[in-house]
Short mmCIF file of C-alpha atoms in Angstrom, two decimals:
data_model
loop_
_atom_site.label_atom_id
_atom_site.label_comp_id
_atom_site.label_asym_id
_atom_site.label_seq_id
_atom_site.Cartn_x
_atom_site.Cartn_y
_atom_site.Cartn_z
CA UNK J 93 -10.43 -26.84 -29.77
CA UNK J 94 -9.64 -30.27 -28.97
CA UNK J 95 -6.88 -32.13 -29.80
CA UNK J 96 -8.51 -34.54 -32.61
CA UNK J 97 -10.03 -31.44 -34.39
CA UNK J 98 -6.70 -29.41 -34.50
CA UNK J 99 -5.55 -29.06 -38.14
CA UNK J 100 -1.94 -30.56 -37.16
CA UNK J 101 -3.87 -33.92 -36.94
CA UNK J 102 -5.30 -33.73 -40.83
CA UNK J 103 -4.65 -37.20 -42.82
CA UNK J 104 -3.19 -36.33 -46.01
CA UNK J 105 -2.13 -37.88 -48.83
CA UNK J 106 1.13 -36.87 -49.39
CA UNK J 107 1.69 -37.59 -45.61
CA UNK J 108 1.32 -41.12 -45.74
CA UNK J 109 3.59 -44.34 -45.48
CA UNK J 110 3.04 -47.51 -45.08
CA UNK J 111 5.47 -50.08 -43.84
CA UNK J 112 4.75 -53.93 -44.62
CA UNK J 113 6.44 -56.86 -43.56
CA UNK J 114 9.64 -57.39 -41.67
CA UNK J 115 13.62 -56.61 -41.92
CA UNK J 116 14.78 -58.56 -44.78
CA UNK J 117 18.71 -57.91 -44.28
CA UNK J 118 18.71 -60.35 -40.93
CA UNK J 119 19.46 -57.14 -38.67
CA UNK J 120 18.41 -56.24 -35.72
CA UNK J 121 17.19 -52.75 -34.55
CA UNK J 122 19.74 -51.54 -31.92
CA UNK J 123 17.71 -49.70 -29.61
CA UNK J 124 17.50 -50.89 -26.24
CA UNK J 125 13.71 -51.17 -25.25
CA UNK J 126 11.62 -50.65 -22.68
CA UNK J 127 8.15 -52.41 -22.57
CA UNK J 128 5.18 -50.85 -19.78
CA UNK J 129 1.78 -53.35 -20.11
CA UNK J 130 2.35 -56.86 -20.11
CA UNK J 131 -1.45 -58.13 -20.41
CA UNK J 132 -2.78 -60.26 -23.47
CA UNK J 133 -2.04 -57.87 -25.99
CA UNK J 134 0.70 -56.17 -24.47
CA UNK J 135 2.54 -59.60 -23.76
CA UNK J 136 2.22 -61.14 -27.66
CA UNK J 137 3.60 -57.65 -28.81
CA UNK J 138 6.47 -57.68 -26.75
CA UNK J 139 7.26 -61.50 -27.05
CA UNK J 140 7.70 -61.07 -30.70
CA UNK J 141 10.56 -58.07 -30.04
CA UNK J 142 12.12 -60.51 -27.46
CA UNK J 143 12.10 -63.79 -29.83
CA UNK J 144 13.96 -61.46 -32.47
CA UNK J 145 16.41 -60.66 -30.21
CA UNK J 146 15.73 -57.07 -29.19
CA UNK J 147 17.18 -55.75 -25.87
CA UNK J 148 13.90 -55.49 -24.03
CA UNK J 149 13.08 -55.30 -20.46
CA UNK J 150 9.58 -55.69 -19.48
CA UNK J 151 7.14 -53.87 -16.72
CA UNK J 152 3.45 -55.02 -15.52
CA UNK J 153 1.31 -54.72 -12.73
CA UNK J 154 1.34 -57.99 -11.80
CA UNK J 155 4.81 -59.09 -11.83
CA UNK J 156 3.99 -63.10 -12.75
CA UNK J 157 2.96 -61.59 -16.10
CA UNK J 158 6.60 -59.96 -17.08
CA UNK J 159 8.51 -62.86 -15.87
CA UNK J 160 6.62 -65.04 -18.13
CA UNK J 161 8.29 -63.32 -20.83
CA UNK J 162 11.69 -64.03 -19.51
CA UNK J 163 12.05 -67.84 -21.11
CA UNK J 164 11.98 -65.41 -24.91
CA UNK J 165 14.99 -63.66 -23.83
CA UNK J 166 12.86 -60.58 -21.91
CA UNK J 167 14.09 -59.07 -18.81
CA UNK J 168 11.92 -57.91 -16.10
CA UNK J 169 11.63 -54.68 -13.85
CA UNK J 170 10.48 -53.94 -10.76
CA UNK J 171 8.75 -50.53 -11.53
CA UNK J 172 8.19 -48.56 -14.64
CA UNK J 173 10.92 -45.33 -13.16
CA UNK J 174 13.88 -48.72 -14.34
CA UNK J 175 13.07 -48.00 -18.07
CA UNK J 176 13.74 -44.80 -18.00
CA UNK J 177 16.83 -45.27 -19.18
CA UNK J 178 15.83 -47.31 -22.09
CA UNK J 179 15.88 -45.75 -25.65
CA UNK J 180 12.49 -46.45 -26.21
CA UNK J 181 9.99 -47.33 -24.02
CA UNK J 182 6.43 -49.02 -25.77
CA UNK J 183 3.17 -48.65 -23.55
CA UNK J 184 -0.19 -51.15 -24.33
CA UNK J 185 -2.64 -50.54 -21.63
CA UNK J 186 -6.23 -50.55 -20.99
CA UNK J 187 -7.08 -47.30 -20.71
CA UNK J 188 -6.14 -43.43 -20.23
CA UNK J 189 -6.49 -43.51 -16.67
CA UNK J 190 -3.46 -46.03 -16.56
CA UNK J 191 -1.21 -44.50 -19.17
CA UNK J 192 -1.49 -41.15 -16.98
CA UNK J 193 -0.63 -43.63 -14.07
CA UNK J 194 2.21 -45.53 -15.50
CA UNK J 195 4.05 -42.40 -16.98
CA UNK J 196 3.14 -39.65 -14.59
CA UNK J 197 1.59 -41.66 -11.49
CA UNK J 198 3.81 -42.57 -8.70
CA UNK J 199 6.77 -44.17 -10.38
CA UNK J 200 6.14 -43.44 -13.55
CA UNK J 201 8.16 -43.51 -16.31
CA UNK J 202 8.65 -39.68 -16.95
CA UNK J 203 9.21 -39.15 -13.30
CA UNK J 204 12.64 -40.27 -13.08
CA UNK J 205 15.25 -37.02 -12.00
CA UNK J 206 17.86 -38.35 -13.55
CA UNK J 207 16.87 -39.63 -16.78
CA UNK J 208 13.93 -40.31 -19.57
CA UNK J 209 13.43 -42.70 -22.43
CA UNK J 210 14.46 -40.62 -26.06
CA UNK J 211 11.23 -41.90 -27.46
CA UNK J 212 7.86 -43.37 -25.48
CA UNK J 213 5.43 -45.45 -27.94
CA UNK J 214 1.81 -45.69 -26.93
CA UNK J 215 -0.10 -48.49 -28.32
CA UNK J 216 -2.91 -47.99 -26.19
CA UNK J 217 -6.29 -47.26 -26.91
CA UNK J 218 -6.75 -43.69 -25.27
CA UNK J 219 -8.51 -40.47 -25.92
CA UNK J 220 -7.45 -38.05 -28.22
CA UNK J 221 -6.88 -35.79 -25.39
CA UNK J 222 -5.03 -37.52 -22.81
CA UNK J 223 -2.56 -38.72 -25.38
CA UNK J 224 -2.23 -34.74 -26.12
CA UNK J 225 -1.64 -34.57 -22.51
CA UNK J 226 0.93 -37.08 -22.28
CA UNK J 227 2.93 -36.22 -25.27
CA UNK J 228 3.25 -32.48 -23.30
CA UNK J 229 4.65 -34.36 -20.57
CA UNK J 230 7.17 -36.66 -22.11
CA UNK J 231 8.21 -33.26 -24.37
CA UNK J 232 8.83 -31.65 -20.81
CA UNK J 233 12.01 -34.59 -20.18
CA UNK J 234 12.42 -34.02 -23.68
CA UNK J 235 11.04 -36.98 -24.51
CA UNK J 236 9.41 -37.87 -28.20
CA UNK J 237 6.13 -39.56 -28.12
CA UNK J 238 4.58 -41.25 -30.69
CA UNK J 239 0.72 -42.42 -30.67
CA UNK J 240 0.61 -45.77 -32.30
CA UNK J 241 -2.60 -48.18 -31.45
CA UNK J 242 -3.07 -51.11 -33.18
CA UNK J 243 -5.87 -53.58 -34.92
CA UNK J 244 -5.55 -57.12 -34.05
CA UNK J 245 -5.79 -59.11 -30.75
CA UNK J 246 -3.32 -61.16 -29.16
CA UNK J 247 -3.72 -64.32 -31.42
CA UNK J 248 -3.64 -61.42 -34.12
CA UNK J 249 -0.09 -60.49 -32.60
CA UNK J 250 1.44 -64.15 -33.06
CA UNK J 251 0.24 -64.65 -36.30
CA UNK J 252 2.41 -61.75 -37.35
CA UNK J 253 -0.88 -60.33 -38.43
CA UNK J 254 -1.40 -56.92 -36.29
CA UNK J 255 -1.45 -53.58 -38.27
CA UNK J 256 -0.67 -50.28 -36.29
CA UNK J 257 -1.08 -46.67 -37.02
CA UNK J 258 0.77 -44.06 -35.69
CA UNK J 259 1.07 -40.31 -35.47
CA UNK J 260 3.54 -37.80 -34.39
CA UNK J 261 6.72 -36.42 -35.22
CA UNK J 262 7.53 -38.18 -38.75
CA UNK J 263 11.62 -38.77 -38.05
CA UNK J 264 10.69 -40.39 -35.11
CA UNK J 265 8.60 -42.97 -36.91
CA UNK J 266 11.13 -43.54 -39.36
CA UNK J 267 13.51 -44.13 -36.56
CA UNK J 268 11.04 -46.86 -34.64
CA UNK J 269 10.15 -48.20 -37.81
CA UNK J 270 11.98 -51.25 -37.77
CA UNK J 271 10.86 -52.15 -33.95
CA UNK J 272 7.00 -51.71 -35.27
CA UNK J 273 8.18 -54.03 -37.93
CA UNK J 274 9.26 -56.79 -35.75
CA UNK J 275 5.98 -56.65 -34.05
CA UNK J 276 3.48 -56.52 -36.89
CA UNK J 277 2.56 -56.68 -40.72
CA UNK J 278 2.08 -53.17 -41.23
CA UNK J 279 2.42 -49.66 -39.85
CA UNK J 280 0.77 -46.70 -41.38
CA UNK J 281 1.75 -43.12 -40.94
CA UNK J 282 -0.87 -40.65 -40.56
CA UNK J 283 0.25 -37.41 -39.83
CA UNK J 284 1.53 -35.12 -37.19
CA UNK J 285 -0.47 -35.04 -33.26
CA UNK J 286 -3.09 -37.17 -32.61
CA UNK J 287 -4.21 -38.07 -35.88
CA UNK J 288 -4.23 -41.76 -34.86
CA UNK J 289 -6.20 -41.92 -32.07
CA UNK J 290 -8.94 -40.66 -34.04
CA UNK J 291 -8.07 -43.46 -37.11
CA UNK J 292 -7.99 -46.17 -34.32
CA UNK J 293 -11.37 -44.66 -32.79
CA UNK J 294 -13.07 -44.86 -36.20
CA UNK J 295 -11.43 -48.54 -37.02
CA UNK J 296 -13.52 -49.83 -33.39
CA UNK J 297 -16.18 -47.99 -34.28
CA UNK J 298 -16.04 -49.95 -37.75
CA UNK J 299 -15.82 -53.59 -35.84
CA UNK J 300 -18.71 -52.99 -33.26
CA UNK J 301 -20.89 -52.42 -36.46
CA UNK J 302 -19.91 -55.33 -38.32
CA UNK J 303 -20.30 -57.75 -35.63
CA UNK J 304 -23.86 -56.01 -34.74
CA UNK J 305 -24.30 -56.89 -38.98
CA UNK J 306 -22.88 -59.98 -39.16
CA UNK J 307 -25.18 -61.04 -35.98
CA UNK J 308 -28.10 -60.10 -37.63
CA UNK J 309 -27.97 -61.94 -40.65
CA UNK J 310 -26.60 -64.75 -39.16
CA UNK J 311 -29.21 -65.28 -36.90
CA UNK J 312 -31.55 -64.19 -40.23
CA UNK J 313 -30.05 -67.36 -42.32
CA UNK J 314 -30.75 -69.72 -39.03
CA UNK J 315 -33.76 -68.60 -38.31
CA UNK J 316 -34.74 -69.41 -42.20
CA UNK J 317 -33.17 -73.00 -41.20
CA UNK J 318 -29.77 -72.33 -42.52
CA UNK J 319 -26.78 -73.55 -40.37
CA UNK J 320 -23.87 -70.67 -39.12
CA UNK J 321 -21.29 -72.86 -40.61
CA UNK J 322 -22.71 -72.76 -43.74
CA UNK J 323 -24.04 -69.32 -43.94
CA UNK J 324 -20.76 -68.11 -43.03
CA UNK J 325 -18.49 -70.35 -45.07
CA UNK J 326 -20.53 -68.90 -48.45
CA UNK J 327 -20.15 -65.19 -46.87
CA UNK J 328 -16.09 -65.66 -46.24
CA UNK J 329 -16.19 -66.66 -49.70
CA UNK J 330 -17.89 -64.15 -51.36
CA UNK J 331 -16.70 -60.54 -51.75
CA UNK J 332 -18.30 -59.32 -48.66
CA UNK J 333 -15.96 -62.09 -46.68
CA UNK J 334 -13.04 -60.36 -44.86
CA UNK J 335 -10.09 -61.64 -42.64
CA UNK J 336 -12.79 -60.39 -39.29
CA UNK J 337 -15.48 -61.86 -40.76
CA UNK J 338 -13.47 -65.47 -40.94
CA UNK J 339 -11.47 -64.33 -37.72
CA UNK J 340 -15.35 -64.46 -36.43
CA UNK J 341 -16.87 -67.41 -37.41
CA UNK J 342 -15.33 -69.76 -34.74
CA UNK J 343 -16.77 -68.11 -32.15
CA UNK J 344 -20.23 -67.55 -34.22
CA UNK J 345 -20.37 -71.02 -34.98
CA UNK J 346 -18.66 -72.26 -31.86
CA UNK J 347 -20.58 -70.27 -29.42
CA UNK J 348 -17.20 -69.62 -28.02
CA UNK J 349 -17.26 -66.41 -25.69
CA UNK J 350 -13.44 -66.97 -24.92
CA UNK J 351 -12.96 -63.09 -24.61
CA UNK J 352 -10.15 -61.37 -27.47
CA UNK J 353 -12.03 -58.43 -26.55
CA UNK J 354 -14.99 -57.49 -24.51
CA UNK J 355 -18.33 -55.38 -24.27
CA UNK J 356 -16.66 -52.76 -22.20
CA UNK J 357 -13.72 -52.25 -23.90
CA UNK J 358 -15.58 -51.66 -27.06
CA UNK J 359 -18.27 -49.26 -25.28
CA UNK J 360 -15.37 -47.53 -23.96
CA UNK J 361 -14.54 -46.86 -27.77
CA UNK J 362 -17.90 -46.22 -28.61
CA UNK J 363 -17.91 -43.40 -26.07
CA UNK J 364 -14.54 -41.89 -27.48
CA UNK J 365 -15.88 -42.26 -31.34
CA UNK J 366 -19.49 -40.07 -30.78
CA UNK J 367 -17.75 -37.64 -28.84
CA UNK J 368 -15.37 -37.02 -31.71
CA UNK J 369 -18.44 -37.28 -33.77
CA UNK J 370 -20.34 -34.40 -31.71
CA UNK J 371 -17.34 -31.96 -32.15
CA UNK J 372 -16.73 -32.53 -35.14
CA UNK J 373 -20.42 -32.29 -36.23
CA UNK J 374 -21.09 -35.56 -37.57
CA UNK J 375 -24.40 -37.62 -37.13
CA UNK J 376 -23.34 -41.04 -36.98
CA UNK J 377 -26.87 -43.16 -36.55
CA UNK J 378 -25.30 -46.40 -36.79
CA UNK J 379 -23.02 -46.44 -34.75
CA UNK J 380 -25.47 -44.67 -31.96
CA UNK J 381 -27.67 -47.17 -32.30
CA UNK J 382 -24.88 -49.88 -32.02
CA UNK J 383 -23.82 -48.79 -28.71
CA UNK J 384 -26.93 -49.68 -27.10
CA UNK J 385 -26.87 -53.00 -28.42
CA UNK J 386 -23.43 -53.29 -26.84
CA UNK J 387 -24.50 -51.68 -23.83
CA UNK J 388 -27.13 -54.13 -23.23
CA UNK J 389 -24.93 -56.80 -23.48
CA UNK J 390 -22.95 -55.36 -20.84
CA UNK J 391 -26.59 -54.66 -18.94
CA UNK J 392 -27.57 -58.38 -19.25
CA UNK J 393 -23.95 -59.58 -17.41
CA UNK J 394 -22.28 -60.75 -20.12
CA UNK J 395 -19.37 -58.09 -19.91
CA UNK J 396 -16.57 -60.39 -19.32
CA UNK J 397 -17.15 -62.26 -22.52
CA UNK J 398 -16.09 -61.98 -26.23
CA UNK J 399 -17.78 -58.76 -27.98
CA UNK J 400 -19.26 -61.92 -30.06
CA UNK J 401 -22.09 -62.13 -27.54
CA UNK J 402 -23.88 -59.89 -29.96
CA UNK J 403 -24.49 -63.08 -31.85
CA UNK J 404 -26.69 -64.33 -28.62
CA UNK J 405 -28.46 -60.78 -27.82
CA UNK J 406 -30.04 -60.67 -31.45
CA UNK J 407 -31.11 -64.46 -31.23
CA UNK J 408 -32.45 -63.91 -27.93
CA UNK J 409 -34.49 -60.87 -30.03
CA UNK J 410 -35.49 -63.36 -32.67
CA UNK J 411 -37.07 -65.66 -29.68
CA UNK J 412 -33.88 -68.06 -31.49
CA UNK J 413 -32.02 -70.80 -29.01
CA UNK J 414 -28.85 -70.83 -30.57
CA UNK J 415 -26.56 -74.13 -30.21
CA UNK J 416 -22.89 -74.90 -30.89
CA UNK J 417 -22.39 -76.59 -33.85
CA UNK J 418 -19.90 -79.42 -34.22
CA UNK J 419 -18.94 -78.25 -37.63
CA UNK J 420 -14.83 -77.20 -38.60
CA UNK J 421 -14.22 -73.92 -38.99
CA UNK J 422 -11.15 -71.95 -40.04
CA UNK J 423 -10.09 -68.74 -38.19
CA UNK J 424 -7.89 -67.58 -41.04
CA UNK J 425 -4.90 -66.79 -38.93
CA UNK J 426 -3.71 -70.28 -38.88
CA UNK J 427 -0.39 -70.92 -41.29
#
């Protein structure tokens, strides 16, 4: 059985918490931190902990992209084996390939002899079954993990605007809590295990069809000689409007391809969601069908660009020539 159909992962209702907002009291959270992933996401997350004052110490890659946190009050290590003395240690990378790497690899976190974090974080976007595979490993140092990815981007982040989920050992969330709260609006509890891989897996799945959506009848309304701005202004309106859906239109309207996040990233979650779908036996047609249409986005070189370029695929299919359009927009996220 794997690890997102085990019955230790089931959502339930009297299971659930919910966490808005920040620490009202002016406190601080004591723990000393340790941050692994320093990239766009991984850099607004763990600027926010630094600007409130939280002991953190920060580990990436490439080295230019820690020590631009220093000027917030971050400090910066030379491999991720320094943090392991850190009470808890947050990960945000790209993929399950490098959280294996960056807590087992060479130097890894949970490789240290003598010492290991008391709690590591993952706010990555992995498979159910390597973050089964990594929370046996930190539990071998006697290490809790929690699984906590997030919805948002990195303009998302500084807005104060990112929601996370998270899973695993319920005292250990309550004991993070107040970190998560420095870094977003929200944290939701889900349950014991993995339970929030699979809610993050189903949340992606979510966006790639709404963008594939909000493509097509955009590029509907245009073709009918409707501007975007306008079509979209009356949709972020109306009760189908949503904080994406506004978050969107800049780069619908825009043409603006400035990548947040990109074709591959979101196949990679496509891939994730219908295999979870196939073992758990349900048909999911939609999204199927969707991750062609990102696929062929990907196929037709646009991978390093904004998921957005949805928006151009379906024109192209309409035989549409999209322009910018020199209208003003509002992102939403914007004070």
């Amino acid at each position: 059985m794997t690890p997102h159909l085990a019955s230790e992962t089931s959502v339930r209702s009297n299971r659930l918490h919910r966490r808005r907002g920040t620490m009202t009291d002016g406190t601080l959270p004591s723990e000393t931190v340790g941050w692994i992933g320093a990239g766009r996401m991984g850099a607004a997350m763990a600027r926010r902990l630094a600007r409130r004052g939280v002991d953190i110490t920060v580990w990436n890659r490439t080295r230019a992209k820690s020590e631009a946190l220093t000027p917030d009050g971050a400090r910066v290590a030379d491999r991720p084996t320094e943090l392991a003395d850190r009470n808890v240690v947050f990960t945000m990378v790209s993929a399950s390939a490098d959280l294996e790497t960056v807590l087992i690899g060479e130097d890894g976190l949970l490789t240290r002899a003598d010492a290991a974090p008391e709690v590591v974080v993952d706010c990555s976007t992995v498979s159910p079954e390597t973050s089964a595979a990594m929370r046996a490993a930190a539990a071998r140092r006697g290490t809790e993990f929690l699984a906590a990815p997030v919805s948002g981007n990195a303009k998302v982040v500084a807005a104060g605007k990112l929601s996370l989920v998270v899973s695993g050992p319920e005292p250990v969330y309550q004991r993070v809590a107040p970190l998560l709260e420095c870094i977003g609006r929200s944290a939701t509890y889900v349950g014991e295990g993995e339970a929030s891989r699979l809610v993050k897996i189903c949340h992606n799945l979510l966006l790639g069809v709404v963008t594939q959506s909000m493509a097509e009848i955009t590029v509907l309304a245009e073709r009918g000689g409707v501007s975007r701005a306008a079509f979209l202004d009356f949709l972020n309106n109306s009760v189908m409007g949503s904080t994406f859906s506004r978050y969107k239109t800049p780069a619908f309207v825009k043409l603006d391809y400035t990548p947040t996040f990109t074709p591959v990233l979101l196949r990679k979650d496509f891939d994730l969601g219908l295999a979870a779908a196939h073992d758990l036996g349900v048909p999911m047609p939609l999204a199927a069908l969707t991750q062609q249409l990102v696929q062929g986005t990907i196929s037709g070189g646009r991978e390093t660009e904004d998921f957005a370029v949805l928006l151009d695929q379906q024109a192209a299919s309409a035989g549409l020539d999209l322009k910018p359009e020199a209208a003003e927009v509002d992102d939403g996220l914007t004070a």
